[in-house]
XYZ file of C-alpha atoms in Angstrom:
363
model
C 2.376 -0.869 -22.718
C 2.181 -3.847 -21.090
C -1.540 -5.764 -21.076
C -3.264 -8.642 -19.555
C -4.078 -11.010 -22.525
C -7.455 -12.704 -22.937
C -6.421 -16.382 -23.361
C -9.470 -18.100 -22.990
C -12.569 -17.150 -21.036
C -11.933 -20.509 -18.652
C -8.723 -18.756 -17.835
C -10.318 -15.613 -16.684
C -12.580 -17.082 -14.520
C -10.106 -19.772 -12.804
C -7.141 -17.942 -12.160
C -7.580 -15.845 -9.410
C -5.073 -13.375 -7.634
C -3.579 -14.011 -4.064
C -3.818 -11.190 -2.015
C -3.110 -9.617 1.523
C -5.703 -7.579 3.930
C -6.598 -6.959 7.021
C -10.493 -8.173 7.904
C -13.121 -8.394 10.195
C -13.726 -12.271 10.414
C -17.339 -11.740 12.272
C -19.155 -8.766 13.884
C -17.970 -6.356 15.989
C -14.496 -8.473 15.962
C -11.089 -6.499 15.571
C -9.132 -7.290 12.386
C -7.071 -9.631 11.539
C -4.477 -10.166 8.655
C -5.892 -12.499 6.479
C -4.886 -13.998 2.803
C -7.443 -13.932 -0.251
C -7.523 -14.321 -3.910
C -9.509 -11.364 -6.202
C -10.847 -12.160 -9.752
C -8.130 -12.695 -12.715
C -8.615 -8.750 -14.298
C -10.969 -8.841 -17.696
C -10.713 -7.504 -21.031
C -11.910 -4.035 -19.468
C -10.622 -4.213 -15.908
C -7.401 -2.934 -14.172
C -5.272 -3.987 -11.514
C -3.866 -1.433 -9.039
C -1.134 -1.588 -6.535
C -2.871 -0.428 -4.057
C -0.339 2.561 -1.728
C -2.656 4.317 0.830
C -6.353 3.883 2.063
C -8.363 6.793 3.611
C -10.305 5.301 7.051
C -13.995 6.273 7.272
C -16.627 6.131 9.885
C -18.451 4.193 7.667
C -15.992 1.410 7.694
C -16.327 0.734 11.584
C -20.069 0.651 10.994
C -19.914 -1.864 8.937
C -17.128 -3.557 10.392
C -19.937 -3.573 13.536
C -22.822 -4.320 11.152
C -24.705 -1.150 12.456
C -26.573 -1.298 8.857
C -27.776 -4.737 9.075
C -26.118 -5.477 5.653
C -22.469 -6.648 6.432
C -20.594 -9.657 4.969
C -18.127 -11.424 6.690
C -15.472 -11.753 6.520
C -15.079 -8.375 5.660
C -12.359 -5.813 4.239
C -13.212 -2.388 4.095
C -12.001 0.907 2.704
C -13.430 2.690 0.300
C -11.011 5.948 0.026
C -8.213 4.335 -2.163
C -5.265 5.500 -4.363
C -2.508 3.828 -5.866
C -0.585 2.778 -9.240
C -2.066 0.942 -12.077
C -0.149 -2.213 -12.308
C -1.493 -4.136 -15.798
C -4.597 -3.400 -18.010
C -6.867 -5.376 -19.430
C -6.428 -5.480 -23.369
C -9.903 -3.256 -24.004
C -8.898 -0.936 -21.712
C -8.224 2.586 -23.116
C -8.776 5.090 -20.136
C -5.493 4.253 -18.240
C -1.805 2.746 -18.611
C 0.295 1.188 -16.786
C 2.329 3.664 -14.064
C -0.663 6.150 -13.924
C -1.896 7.098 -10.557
C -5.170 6.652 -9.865
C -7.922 5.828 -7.071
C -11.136 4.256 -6.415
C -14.197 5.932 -4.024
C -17.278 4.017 -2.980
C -18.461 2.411 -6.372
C -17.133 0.120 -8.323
C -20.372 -0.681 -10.780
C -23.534 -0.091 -11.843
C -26.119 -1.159 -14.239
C -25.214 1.574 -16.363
C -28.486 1.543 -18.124
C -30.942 2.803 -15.855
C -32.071 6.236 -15.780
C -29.828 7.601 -13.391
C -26.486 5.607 -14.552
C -27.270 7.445 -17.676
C -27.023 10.906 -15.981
C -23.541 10.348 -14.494
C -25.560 9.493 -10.902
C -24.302 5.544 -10.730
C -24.206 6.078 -6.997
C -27.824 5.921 -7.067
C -28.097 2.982 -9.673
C -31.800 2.033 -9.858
C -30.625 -1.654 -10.037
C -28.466 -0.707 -6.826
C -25.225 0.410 -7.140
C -22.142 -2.024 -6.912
C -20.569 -0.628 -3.523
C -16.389 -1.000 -2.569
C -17.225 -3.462 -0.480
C -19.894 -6.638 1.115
C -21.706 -5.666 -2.072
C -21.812 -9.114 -4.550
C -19.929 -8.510 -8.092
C -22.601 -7.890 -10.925
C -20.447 -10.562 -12.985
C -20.462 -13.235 -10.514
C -17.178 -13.117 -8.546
C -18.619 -13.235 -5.532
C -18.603 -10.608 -3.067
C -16.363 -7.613 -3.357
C -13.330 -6.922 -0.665
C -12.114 -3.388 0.056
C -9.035 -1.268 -0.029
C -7.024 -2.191 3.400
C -5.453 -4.738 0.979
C -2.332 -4.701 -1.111
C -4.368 -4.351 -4.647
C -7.670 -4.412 -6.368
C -9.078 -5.424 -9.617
C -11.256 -3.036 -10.975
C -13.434 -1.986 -14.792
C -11.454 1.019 -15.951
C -15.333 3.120 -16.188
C -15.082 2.901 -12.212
C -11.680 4.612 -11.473
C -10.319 7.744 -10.965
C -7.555 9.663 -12.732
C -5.218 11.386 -9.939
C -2.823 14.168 -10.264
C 0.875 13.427 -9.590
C 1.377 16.751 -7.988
C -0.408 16.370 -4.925
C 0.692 14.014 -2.173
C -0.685 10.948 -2.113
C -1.511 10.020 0.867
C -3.822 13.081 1.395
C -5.639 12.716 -1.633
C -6.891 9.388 -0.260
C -9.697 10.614 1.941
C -11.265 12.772 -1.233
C -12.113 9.610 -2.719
C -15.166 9.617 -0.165
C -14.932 12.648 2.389
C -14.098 14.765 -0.669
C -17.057 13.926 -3.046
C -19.618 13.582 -0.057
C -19.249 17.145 0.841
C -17.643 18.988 -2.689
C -21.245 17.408 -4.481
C -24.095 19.106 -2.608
C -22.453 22.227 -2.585
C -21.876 22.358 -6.535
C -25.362 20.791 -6.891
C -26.829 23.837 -4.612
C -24.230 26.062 -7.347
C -22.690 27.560 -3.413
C -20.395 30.525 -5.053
C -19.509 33.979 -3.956
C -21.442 36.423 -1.900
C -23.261 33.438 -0.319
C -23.333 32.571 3.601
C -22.439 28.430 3.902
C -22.380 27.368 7.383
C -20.624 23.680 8.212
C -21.965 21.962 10.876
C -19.317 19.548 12.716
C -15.580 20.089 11.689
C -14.186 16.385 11.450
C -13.245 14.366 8.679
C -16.589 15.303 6.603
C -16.520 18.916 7.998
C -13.132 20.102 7.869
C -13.384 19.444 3.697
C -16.663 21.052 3.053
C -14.907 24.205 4.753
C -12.109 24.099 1.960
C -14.586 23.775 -0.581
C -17.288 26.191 0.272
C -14.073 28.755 0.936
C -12.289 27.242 -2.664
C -15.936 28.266 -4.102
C -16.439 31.828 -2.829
C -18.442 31.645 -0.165
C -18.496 33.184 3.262
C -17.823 30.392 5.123
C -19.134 29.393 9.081
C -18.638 26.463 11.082
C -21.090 25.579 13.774
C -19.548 23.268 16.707
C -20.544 22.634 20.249
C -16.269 22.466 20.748
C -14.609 26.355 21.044
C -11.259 24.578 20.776
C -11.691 23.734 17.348
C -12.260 27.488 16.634
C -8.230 27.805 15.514
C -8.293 25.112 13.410
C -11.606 26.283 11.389
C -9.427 29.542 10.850
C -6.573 27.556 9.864
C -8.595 25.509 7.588
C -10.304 28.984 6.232
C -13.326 29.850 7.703
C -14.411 33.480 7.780
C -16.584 32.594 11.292
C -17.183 30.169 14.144
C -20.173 30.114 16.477
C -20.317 28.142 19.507
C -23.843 26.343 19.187
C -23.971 26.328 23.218
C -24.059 29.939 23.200
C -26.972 30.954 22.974
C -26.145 34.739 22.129
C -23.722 33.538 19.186
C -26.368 31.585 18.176
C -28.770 34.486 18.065
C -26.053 36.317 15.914
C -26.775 33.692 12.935
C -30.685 33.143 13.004
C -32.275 33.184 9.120
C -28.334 33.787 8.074
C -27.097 31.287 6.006
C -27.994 30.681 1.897
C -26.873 27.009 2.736
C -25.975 24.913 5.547
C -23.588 21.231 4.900
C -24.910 19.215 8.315
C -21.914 16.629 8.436
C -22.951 15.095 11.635
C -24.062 11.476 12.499
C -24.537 11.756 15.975
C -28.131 12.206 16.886
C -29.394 15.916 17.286
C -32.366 18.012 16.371
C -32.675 19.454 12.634
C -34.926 22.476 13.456
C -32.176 24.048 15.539
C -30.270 24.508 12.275
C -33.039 25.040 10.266
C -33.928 28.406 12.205
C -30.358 29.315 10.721
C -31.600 29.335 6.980
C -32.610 32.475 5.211
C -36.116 32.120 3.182
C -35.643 29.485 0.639
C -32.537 28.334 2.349
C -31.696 24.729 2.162
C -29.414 22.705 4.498
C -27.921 18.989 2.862
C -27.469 16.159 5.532
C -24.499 14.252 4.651
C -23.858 12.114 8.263
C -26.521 9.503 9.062
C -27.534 9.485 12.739
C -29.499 6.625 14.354
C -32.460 8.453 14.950
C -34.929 10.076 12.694
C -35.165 13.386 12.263
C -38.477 14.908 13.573
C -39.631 18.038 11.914
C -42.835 20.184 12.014
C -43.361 20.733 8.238
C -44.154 24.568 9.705
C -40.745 24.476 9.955
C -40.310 24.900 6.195
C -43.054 26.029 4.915
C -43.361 29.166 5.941
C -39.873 30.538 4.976
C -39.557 28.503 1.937
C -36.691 25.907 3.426
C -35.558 23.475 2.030
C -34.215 20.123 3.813
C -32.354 17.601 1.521
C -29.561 15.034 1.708
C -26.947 13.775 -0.480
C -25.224 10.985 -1.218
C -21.385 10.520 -2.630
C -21.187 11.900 -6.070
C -21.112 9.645 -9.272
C -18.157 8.844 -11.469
C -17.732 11.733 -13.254
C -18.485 14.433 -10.541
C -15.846 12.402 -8.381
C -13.473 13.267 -11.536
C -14.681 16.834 -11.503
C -14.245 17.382 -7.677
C -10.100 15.125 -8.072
C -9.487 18.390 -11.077
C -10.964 21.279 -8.814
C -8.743 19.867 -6.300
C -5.842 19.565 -8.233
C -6.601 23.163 -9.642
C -7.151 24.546 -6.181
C -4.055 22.381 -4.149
C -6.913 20.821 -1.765
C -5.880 17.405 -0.314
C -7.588 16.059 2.875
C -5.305 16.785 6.738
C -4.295 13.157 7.495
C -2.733 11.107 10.380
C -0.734 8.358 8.463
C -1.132 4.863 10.328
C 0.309 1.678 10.210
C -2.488 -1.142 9.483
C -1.266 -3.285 12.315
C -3.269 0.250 14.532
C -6.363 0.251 12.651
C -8.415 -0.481 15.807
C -6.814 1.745 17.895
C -8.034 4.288 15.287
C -11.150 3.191 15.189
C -11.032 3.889 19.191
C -9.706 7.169 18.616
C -12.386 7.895 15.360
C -15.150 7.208 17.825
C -13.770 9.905 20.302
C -12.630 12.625 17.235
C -9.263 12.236 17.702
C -8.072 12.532 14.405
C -7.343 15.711 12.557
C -9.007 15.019 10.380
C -8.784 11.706 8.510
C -6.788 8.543 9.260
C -5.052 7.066 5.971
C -3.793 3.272 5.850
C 0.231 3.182 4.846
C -0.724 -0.106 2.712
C 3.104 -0.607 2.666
C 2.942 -1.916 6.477
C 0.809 -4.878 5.230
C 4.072 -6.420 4.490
C-alpha cells in the first residue's frame, strides 16, 4: 500500500501541494479559478482526489459574508467525495483506492466534553469547519472542496459505499446528516406523524429519511406544484400552507415537525401543528429571530429545538443507513465554470434538489 513517508518534520511543513479551485477573491465577488498550495499530508492525514462536490446554500452565504465570519479569498464546499490518493504512514482507517468523503468538519479538540461523545460538530474549543476556519496545527486557514484535492486527518473522513453513485452521495455529506440527525435523535420510527416543512435540497432528504424510518410522512409548502414530486420522493401527504382549510386538517397532528427553511417566517404557525409534547427541529437559519409567546409551548408540552450537522460518527451511521436503504441525494450535475449561475438559480429554487460540482471540469 503505498504511504507518504515522514522524512523529517522540516519536510512536512515546507513542502506544500499545488492545487486548483475556483474562489471568491473578496465579498460578494463571483469566482474565479485560482492556483494554491495545501499542507504536505502528516503522519495521520490523507490526501484525496477530490471527484464531485455537493453545492449548499451555505456556501453562497459565505461566499457573500452574510455571517460576518468569511475569509478571503475563499473556496467553499463542504459536501465532498472522492478517492484516497496516498496515506500518511500512521494512518490505519483507509487505503489507497477507497472511496470516501468529507462533510463540514475537518477537526476538533477532541478532548472536550462533547468531542468525547461523538458531537465534534459542537467542539467546546470550536469546531475546525471545511472551510475560512484556521487549521488547529498551524497551516493557515483551511480551503474547501470546489478544488481538485484535499489533505485531510483520517479521524475526519468518511467511509463511502462503492455501490451507490457518486455523484449523488455528495450532497449527504451535509444535506444528509443535517436532516437524517434530528430525526434519529427525536428516535422518529413507525406509527409516528413527521411533517417536512420546505421540500428543497434540506427538505426533499428529510422526506426519504422520515419515510426510510417508518413514519407517516407530510410535507408542508406554500408551492402545490411541488405536490408530485413529494409523492415521488415518498410522502404519504401534502398540505398547501395557504390553504387555510388544509391547514385546519393538520392542527395538533404531527409527533415531529423537520422546519428546513431559512427564509424568514413565523414559528407559531407550525407550532399549532404539534400534538402535546410535540417537538419541531429548525435546521435552516433565517435572518430574523424567531418570536414566540412561551404560551405557545407551555401549555401543550411543545417542544422547539434546533440541530446542527451530526458528528463524525453519526455522519458514518447516516453514509451505512443510506447505503442499506439505496438513499442518495436528486442532483443536477454542473460544470464549475456555472457555479454562479447556480448560485442564481439556488436563490430562486431551481434545482431539484441539489447542485453537485463535476470536479473533473476544473481541468
Amino acid at each position: 500500500m503505498p504511504q507518504i513517508q515522514e522524512s523529517t518534520a522540516e519536510k512536512i511543513t515546507s513542502i506544500r501541494l499545488p492545487s486548483k479551485a475556483y474562489a471568491a477573491l473578496a465579498a460578494s465577488e463571483k469566482l474565479v479559478p485560482w492556483n494554491f498550495t495545501r499542507r504536505y499530508p502528516r503522519p495521520n492525514d490523507v490526501l484525496i482526489e477530490i471527484k464531485y462536490c455537493g453545492v449548499c446554500h451555505t456556501d453562497l452565504h459565505f461566499v457573500r459574508n452574510d455571517f460576518g465570519m468569511s475569509t478571503f479569498p475563499l473556496v467553499p464546499g463542504h459536501e465532498i467525495v472522492g478517492i484516497v490518493k496516498e496515506v500518511g504512514e500512521k494512518v490505519t482507517k483507509h487505503k489507497v483506492g477507497d472511496t470516501v468523503g468529507i462533510g463540514c468538519l475537518v477537526d476538533s479538540c477532541r478532548e472536550c466534553e462533547n468531542c468525547k461523545q461523538d458531537l465534534e460538530q459542537y467542539c467546546l474549543e470550536g469546531a475546525t469547519f471545511t472551510y475560512f476556519t484556521p487549521d488547529k496545527h498551524g497551516d493557515g486557514i483551511i480551503h474547501g472542496g470546489y478544488s481538485n484535492q484535499i489533505v485531510c486527518d483520517e479521524d475526519y473522513i468518511l467511509k463511502v459505499a462503492d455501490h451507490l453513485p457518486l455523484e449523488n452521495v455528495a450532497p449527504l455529506l451535509c444535506a444528509g446528516i443535517t436532516t437524517y440527525s434530528p430525526l434519529r435523535r427525536w428516535n422518529v420510527r413507525k406509527g409516528q406523524k413527521v411533517a417536512v416543512v420546505g421540500l428543497g435540497g434540506l427538505g426533499h432528504m428529510g422526506v426519504k429519511f422520515a419515510v426510510a424510518m417508518g413514519a407517516e410522512v407530510t410535507v408542508l409548502s406554500t408551492s402545490p406544484s411541488k405536490k408530485a414530486d413529494a409523492e415521488k420522493l415518498g410522502a404519504h401527504k401534502f398540505v398547501v400552507t395557504k390553504d387555510e382549510e388544509q391547514v385546519k386538517t393538520v392542527q395538533h397532528y404531527f409527533d415531529f415537525i423537520l422546519n428546513t427553511l431559512a427564509a424568514d417566517h413565523d414559528s407559531n404557525f407550525y407550532l399549532a401543528m404539534l400534538k402535546t409534547m410535540g417537538t419541531m427541529v429548525c435546521v435552516g437559519l433565517p435572518h430574523s429571530p424567531a418570536v414566540i409567546p412561551a404560551a405557545n409551548l407551555i401549555f401543550h408540552g411543545k417542544s422547539l429545538a434546533g440541530s446542527l450537522i451530526g458528528g463524525i460518527a453519526e455522519t458514518q451511521e447516516m453514509l451505512d443507513f443510506c447505503a442499506e436503504h439505496n438513499i442518495t441525494s436528486d442532483i443536477e450535475l454542473i460544470d464549475i465554470k456555472d457555479i454562479d449561475k447556480a448560485y442564481e438559480r439556488m436563490e430562486k429554487s431551481d434545482v431539484k434538489y441539489r447542485f453537485v460540482i463535476d470536479i473533473a471540469t476544473l481541468g
